[in-house]
PDB file of C-alpha atoms and ligand atoms in Angstrom:
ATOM      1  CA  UNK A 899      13.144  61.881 -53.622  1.00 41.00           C
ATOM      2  CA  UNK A 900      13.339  59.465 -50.483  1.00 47.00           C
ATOM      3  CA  UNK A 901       9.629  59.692 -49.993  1.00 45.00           C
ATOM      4  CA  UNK A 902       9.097  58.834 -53.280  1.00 45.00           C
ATOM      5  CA  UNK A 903      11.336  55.785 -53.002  1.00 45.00           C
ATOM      6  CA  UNK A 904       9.977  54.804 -50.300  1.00 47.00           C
ATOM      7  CA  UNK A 905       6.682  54.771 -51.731  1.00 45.00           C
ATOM      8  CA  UNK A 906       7.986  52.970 -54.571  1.00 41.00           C
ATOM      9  CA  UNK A 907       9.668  50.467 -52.984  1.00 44.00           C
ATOM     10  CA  UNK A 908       6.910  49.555 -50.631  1.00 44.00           C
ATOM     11  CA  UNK A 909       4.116  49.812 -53.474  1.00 39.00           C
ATOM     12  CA  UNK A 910       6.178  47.446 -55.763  1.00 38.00           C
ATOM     13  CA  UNK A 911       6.796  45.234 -52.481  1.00 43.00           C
ATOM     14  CA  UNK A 912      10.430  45.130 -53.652  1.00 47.00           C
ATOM     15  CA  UNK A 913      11.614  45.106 -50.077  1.00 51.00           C
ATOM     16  CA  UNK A 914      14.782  46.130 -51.540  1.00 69.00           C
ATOM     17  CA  UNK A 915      15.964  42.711 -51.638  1.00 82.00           C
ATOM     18  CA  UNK A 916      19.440  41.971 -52.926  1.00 88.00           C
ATOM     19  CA  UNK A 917      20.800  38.492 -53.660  1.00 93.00           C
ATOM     20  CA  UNK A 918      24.417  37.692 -53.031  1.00 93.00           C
ATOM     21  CA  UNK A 919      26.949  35.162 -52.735  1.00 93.00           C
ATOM     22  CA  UNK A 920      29.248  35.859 -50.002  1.00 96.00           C
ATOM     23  CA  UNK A 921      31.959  33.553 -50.496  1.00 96.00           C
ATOM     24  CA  UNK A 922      33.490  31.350 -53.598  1.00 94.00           C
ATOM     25  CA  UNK A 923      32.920  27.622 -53.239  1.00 94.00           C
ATOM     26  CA  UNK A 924      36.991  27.040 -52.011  1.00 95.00           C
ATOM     27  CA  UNK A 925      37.485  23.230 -52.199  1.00 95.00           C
ATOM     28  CA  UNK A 926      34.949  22.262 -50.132  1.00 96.00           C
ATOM     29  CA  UNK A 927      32.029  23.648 -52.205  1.00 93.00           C
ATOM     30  CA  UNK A 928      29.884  25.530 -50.467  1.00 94.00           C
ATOM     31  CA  UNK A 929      27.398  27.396 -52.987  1.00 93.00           C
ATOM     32  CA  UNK A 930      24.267  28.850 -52.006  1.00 94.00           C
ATOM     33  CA  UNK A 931      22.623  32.623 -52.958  1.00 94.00           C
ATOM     34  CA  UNK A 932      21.700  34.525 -49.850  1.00 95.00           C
ATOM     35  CA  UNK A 933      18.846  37.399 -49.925  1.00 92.00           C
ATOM     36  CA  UNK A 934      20.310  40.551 -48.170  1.00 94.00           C
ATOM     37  CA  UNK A 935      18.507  43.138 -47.138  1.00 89.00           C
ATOM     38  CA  UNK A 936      20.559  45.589 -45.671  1.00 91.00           C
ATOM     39  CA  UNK A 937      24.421  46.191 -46.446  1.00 93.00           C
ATOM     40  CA  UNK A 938      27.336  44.650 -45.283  1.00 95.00           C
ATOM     41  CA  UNK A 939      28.994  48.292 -43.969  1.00 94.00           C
ATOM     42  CA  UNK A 940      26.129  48.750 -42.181  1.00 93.00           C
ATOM     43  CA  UNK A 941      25.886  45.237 -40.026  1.00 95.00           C
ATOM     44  CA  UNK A 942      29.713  45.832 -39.788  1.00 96.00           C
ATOM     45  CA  UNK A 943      29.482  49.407 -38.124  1.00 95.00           C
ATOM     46  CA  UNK A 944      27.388  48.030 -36.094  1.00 94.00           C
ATOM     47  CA  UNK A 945      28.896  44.774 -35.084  1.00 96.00           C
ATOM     48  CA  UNK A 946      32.205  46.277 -34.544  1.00 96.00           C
ATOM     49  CA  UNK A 947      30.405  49.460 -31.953  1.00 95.00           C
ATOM     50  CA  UNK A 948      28.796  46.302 -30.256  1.00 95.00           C
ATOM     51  CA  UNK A 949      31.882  44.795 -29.887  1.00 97.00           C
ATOM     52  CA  UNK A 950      34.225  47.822 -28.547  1.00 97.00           C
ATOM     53  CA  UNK A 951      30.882  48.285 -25.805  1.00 96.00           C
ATOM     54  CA  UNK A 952      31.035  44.542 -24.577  1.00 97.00           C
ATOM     55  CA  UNK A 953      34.982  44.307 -24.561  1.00 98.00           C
ATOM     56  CA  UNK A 954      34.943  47.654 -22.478  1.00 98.00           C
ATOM     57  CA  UNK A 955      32.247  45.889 -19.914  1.00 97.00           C
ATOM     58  CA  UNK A 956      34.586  43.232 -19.805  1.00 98.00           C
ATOM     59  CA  UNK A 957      37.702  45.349 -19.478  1.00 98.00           C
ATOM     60  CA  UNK A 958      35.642  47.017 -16.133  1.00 98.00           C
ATOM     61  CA  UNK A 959      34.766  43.468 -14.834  1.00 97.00           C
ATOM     62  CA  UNK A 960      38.450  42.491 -15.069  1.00 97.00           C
ATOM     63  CA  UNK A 961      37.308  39.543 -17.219  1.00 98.00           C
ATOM     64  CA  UNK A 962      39.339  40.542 -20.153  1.00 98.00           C
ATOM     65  CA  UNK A 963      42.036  38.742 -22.071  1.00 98.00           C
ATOM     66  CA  UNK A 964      43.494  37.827 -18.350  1.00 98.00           C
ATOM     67  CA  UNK A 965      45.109  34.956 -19.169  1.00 98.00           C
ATOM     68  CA  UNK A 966      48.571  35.686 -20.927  1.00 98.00           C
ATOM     69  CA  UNK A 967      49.507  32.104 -21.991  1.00 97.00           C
ATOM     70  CA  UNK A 968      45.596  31.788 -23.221  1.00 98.00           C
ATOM     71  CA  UNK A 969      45.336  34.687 -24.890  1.00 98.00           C
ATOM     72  CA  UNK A 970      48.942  33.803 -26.914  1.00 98.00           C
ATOM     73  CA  UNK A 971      47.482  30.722 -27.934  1.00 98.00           C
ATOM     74  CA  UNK A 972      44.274  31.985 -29.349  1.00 98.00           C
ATOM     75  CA  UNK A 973      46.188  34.960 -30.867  1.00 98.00           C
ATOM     76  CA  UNK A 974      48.430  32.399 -32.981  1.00 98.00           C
ATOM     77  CA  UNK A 975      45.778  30.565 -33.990  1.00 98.00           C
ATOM     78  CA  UNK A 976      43.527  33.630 -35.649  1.00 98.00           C
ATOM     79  CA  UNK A 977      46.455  34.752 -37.470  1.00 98.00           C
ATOM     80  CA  UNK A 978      47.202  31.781 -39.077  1.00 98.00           C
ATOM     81  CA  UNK A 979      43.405  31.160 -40.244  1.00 98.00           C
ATOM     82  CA  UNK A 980      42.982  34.465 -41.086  1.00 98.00           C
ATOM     83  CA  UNK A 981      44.970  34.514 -44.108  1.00 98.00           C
ATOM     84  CA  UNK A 982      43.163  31.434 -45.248  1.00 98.00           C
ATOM     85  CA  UNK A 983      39.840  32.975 -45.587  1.00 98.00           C
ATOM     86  CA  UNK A 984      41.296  35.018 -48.529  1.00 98.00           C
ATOM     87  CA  UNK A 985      40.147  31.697 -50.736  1.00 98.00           C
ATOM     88  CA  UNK A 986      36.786  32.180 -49.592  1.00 98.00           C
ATOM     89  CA  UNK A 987      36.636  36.106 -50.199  1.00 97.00           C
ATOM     90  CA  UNK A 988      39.632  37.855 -50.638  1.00 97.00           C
ATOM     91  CA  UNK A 989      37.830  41.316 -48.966  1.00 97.00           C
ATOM     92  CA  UNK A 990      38.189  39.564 -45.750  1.00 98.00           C
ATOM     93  CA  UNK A 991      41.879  40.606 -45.502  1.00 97.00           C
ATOM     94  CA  UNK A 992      40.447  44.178 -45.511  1.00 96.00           C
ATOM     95  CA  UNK A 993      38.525  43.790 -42.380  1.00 97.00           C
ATOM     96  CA  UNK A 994      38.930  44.639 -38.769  1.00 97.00           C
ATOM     97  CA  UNK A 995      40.110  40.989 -37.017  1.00 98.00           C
ATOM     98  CA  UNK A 996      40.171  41.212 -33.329  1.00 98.00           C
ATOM     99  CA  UNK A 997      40.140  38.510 -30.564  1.00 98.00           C
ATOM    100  CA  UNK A 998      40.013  38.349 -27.156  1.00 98.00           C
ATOM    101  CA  UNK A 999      39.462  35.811 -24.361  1.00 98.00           C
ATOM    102  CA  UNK A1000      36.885  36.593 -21.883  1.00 98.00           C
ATOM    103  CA  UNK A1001      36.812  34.889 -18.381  1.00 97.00           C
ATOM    104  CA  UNK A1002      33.638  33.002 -18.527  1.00 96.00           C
ATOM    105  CA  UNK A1003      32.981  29.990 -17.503  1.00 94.00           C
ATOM    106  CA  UNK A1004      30.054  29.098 -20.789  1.00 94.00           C
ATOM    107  CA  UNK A1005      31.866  27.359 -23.132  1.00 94.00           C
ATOM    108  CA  UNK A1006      31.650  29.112 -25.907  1.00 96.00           C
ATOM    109  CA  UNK A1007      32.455  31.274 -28.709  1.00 97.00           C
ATOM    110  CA  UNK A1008      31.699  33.474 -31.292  1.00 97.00           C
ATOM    111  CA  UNK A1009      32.559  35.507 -34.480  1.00 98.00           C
ATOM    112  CA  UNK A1010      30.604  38.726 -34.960  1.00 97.00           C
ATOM    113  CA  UNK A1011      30.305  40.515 -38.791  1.00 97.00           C
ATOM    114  CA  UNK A1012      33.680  42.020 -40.020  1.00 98.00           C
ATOM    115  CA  UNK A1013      35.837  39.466 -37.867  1.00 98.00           C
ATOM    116  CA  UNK A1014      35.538  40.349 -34.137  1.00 98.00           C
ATOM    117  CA  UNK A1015      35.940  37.463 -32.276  1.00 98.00           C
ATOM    118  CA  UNK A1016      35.886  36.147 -28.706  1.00 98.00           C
ATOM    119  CA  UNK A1017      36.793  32.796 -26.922  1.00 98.00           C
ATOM    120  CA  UNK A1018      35.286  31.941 -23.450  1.00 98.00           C
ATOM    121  CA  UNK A1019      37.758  30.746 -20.937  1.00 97.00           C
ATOM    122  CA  UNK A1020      35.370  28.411 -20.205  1.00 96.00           C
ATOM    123  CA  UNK A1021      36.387  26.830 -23.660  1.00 96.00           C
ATOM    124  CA  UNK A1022      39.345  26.334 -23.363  1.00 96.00           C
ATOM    125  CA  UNK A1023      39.601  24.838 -19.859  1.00 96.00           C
ATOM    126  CA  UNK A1024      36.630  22.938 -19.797  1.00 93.00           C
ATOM    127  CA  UNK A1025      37.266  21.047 -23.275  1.00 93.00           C
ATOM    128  CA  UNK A1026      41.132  20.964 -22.659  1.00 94.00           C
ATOM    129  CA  UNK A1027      41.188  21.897 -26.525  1.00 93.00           C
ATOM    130  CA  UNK A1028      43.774  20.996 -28.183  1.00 96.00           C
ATOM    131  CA  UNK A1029      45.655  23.919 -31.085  1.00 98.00           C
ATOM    132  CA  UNK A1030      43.982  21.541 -33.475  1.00 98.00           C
ATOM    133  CA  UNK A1031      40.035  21.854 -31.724  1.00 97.00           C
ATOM    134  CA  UNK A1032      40.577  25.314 -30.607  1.00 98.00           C
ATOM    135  CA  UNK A1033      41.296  26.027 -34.268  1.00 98.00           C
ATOM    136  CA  UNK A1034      38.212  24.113 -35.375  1.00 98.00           C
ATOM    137  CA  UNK A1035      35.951  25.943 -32.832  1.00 98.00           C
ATOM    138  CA  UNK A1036      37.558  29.291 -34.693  1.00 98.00           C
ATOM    139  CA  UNK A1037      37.760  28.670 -37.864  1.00 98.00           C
ATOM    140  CA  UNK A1038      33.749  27.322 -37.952  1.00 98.00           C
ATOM    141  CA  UNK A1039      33.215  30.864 -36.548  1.00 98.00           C
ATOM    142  CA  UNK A1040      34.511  32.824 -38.709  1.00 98.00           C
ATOM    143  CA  UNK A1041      32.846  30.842 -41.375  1.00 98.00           C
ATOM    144  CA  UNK A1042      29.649  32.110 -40.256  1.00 98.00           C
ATOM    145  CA  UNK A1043      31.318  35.735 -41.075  1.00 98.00           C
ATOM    146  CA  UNK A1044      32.395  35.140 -43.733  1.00 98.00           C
ATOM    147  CA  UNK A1045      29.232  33.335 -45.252  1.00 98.00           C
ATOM    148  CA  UNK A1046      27.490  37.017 -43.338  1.00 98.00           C
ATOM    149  CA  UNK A1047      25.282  34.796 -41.479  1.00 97.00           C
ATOM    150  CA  UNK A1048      24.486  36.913 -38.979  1.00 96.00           C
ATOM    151  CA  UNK A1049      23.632  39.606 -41.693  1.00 95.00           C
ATOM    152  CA  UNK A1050      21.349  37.035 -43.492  1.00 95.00           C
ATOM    153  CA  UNK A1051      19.079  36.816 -40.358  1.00 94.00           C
ATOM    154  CA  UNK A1052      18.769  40.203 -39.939  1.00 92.00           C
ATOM    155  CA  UNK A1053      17.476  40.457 -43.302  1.00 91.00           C
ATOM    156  CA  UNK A1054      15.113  37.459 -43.043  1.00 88.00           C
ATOM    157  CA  UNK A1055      13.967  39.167 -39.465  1.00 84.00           C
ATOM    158  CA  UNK A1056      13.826  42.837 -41.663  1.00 81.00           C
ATOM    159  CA  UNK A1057      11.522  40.803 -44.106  1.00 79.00           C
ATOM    160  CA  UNK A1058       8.737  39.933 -41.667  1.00 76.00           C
ATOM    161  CA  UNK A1059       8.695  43.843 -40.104  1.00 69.00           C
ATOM    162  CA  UNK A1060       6.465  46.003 -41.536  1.00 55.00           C
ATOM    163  CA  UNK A1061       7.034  47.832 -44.684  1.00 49.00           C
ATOM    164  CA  UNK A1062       7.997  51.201 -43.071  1.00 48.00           C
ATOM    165  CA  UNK A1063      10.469  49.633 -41.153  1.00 57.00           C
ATOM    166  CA  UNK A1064      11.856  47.473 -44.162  1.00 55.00           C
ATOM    167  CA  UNK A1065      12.005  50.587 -46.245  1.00 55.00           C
ATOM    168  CA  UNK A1066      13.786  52.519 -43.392  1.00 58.00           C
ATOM    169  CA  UNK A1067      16.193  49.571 -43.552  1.00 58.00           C
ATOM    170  CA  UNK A1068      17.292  50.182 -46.812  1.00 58.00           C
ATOM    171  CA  UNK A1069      17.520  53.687 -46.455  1.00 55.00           C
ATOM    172  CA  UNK A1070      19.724  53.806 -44.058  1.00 57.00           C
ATOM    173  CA  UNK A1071      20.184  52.719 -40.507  1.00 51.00           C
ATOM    174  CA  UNK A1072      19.725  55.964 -38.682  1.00 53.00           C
ATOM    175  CA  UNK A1073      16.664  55.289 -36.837  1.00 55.00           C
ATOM    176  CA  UNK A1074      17.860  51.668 -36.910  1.00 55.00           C
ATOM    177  CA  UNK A1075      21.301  52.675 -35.680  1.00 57.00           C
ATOM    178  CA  UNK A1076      20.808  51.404 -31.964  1.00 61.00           C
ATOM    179  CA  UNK A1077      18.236  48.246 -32.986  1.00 79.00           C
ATOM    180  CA  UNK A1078      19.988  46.874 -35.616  1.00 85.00           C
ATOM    181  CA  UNK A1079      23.541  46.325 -33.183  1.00 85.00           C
ATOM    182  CA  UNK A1080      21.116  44.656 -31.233  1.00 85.00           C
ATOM    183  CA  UNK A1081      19.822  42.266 -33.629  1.00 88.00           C
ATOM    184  CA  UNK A1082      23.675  41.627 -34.413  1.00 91.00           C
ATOM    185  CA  UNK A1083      24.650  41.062 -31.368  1.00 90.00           C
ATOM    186  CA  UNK A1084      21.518  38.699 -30.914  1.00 89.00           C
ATOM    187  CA  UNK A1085      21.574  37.134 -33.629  1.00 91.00           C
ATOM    188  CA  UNK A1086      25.731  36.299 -33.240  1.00 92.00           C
ATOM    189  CA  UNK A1087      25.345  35.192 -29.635  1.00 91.00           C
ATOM    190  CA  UNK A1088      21.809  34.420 -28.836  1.00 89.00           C
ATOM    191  CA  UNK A1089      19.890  32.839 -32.002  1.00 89.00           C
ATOM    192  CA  UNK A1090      20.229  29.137 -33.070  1.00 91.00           C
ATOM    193  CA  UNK A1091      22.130  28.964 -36.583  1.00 92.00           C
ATOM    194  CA  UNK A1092      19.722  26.791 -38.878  1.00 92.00           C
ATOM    195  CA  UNK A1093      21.267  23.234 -39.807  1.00 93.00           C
ATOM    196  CA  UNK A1094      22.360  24.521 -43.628  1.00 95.00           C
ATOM    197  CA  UNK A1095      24.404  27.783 -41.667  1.00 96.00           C
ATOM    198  CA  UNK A1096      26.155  25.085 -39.864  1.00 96.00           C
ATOM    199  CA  UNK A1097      26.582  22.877 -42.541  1.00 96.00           C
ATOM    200  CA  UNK A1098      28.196  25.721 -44.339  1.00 97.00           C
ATOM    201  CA  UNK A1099      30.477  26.703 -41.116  1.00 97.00           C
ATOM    202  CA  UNK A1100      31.429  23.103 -40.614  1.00 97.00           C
ATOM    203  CA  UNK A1101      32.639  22.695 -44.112  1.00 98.00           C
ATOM    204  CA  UNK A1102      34.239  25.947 -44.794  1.00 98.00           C
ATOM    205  CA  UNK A1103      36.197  25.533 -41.276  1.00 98.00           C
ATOM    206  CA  UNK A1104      37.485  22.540 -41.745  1.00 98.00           C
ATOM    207  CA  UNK A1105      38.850  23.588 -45.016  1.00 98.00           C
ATOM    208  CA  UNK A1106      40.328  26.925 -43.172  1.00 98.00           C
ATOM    209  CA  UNK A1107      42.080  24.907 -40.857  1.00 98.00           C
ATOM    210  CA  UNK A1108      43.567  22.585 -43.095  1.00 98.00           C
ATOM    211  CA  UNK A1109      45.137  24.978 -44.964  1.00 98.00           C
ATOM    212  CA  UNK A1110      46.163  26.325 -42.020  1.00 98.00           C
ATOM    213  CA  UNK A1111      47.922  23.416 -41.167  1.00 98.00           C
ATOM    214  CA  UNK A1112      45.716  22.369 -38.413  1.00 98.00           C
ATOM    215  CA  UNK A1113      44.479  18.913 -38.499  1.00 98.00           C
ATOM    216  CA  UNK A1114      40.844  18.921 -39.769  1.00 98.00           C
ATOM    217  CA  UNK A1115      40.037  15.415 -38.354  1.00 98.00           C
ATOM    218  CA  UNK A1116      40.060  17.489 -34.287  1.00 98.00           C
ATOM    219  CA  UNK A1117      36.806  19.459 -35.688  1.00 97.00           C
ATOM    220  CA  UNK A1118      35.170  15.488 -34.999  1.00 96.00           C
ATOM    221  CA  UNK A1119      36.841  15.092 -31.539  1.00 94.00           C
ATOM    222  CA  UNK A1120      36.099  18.559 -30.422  1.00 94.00           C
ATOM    223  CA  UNK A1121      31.959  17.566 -31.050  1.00 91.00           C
ATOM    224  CA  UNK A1122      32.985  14.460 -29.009  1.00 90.00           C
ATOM    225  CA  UNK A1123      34.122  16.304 -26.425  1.00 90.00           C
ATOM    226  CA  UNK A1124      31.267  18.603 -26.673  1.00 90.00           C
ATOM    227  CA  UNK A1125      28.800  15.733 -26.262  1.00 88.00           C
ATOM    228  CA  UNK A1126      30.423  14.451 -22.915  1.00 88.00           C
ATOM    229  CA  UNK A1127      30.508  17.957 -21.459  1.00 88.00           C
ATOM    230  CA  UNK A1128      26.454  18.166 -22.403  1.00 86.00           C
ATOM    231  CA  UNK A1129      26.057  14.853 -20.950  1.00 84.00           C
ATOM    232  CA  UNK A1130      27.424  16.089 -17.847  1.00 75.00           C
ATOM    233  CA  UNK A1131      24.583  18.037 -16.979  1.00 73.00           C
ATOM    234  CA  UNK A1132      25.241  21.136 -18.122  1.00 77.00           C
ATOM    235  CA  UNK A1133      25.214  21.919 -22.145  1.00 83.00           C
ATOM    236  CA  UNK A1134      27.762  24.249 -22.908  1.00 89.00           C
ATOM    237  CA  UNK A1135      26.085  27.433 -24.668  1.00 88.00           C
ATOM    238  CA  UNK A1136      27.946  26.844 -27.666  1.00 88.00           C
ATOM    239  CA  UNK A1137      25.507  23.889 -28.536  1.00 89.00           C
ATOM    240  CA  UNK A1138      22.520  26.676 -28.022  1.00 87.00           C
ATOM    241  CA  UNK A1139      23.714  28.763 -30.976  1.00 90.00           C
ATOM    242  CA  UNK A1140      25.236  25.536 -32.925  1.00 88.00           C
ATOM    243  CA  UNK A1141      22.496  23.300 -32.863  1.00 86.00           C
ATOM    244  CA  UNK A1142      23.736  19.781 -34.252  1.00 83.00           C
ATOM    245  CA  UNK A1143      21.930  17.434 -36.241  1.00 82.00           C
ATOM    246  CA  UNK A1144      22.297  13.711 -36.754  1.00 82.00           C
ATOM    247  CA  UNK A1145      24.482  13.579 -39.822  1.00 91.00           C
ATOM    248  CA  UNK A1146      26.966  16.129 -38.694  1.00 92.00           C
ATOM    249  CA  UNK A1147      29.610  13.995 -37.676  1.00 94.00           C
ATOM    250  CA  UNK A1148      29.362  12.014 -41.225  1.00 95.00           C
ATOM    251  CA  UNK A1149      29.586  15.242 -43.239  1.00 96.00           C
ATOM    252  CA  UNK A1150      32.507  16.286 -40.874  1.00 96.00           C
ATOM    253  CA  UNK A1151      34.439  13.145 -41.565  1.00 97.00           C
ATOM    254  CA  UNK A1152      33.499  13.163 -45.206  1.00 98.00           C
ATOM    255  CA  UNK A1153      34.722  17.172 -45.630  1.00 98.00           C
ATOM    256  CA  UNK A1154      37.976  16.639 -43.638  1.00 98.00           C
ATOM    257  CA  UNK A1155      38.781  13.413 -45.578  1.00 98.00           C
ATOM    258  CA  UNK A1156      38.515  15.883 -48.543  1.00 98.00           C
ATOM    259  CA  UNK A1157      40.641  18.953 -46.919  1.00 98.00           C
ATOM    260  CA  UNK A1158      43.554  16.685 -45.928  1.00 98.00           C
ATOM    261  CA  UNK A1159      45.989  17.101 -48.677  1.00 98.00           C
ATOM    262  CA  UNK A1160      45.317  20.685 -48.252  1.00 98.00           C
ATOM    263  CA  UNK A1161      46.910  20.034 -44.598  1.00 98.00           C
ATOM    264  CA  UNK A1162      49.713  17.898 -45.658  1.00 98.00           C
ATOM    265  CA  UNK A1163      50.486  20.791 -48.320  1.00 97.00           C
ATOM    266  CA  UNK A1164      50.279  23.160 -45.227  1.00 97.00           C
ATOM    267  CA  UNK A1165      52.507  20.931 -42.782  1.00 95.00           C
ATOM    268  CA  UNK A1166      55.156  20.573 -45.734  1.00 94.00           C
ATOM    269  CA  UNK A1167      55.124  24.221 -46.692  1.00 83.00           C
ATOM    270  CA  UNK A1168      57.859  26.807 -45.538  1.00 69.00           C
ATOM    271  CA  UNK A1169      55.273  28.002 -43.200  1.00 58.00           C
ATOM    272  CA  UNK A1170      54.393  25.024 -41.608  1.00 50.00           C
ATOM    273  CA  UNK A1171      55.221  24.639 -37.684  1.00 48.00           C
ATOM    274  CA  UNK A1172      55.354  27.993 -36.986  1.00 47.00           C
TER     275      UNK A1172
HETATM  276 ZN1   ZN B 204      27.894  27.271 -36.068  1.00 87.87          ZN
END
């Protein structure tokens, strides 16, 4: 039966593609159909293995969550986005969320499949970030997970390996198992998101925080401060994996403009302040 469907799948050159949309368009809009080849649980599993390994490396290296008052802050500000993201797909609420600060000096930080999240140190002190900016840093990171970026360039990478490989993908991950939290972890911390994955995180955040009752407008000041810091000398890594692009501070203004009675909702609400 599997050799069969292998066969099949790789004569037909099906590939075992799958086209999805990951998240609805929330207010902002964001609508595009995203070619998947290999399932969510299975970038997941292995995102969230990847994860427990590096936070236990940073556990040994005393470099984890060190920093009570820091790691309060960035605590508060997950769990108010997080229940946000339920406009975008309400499965989210289902997953895994987990953040911690790591004491690094990179400024940087990231959002792995399935929610699990880290902040640099070197964030927060080296930007001086605001609640408002630290929740626009967060809030474009988990819009990559929840728009499964991470899983969508696995699949593109799948796409170009051979077809034994491809149709081992979709099979199952068991002689993947080790590579393919690799190529999550890679492709989360190491690989430049293309300019329409950023588009997509930009707009999506500043929705998230809005409605979160964090001022979308600091998303623009936090790029600010992101382009003195690279001026500076040193880039901060974040810019590595979050390449910008000429427009981006236009579409930011434009896409906060549109979030902000979503904010003034949030700041009026019961729940504002907290
Ligand atoms: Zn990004």
């Amino acid at each position: 039966m599997r050799t069969s469907l292998i066969a099949l799948v790789v004569s037909a050159g099906l590939l075992g593609c799958q086209t999805v949309e990951t998240t609805k368009q929330g207010t902002v809009g964001v609508d595009r159909q995203q070619r998947m080849m290999v399932s969510e649980q299975e970038v997941n599993a292995s995102a969230q293995k990847q994860y427990a390994q590096m936070m236990a490396e940073a556990q040994k290296k005393n470099a984890l969550d060190r920093d009570a008052a820091q790691v309060a802050r960035v605590k508060a500000i997950t769990s108010r986005l997080v229940p946000q993201t339920a406009v975008f797909r309400p499965d989210a609420q289902k997953w895994a969320w987990e953040v911690h600060v790591l004491t690094l000096n990179d400024v940087n930080a990231w959002c792995m499949p399935g929610g699990k999240m880290a902040v640099y140190s070197g964030l927060i002190e080296k930007l001086q970030a605001t609640d408002d900016e630290l929740a626009a840093v967060m809030g474009h990171e988990i819009s990559h997970a929840l728009r499964e970026h991470s899983r969508e360039a696995i699949s593109r990478q799948m796409a170009t390996q051979t077809a034994v490989g491809v149709a081992g993908a979709i099979l199952g991950v068991g002689q993947l198992g080790t590579s393919l939290g690799n190529m999550v972890a890679d492709v989360t911390l190491n690989l430049p998101n293309s300019r329409t994955n950023e588009v997509e995180a930009d707009r999506i955040g500043v929705e998230l925080a809005a409605r979160a009752g964090y001022n979308p407008h600091a998303s623009i000041t936090l790029w600010e401060q992101m382009a003195k810091l690279s001026s500076g000398g040193q880039p901060p890594k974040w810019l590595s994996t979050h390449p910008s692009h000429e427009d981006r501070i236009n579409d930011l203004k434009a896409y906060a403009q549109k979030v902000m009675p979503l904010y003034t909702a949030a700041k009026a609400g019961p729940s504002a302040g907290k």
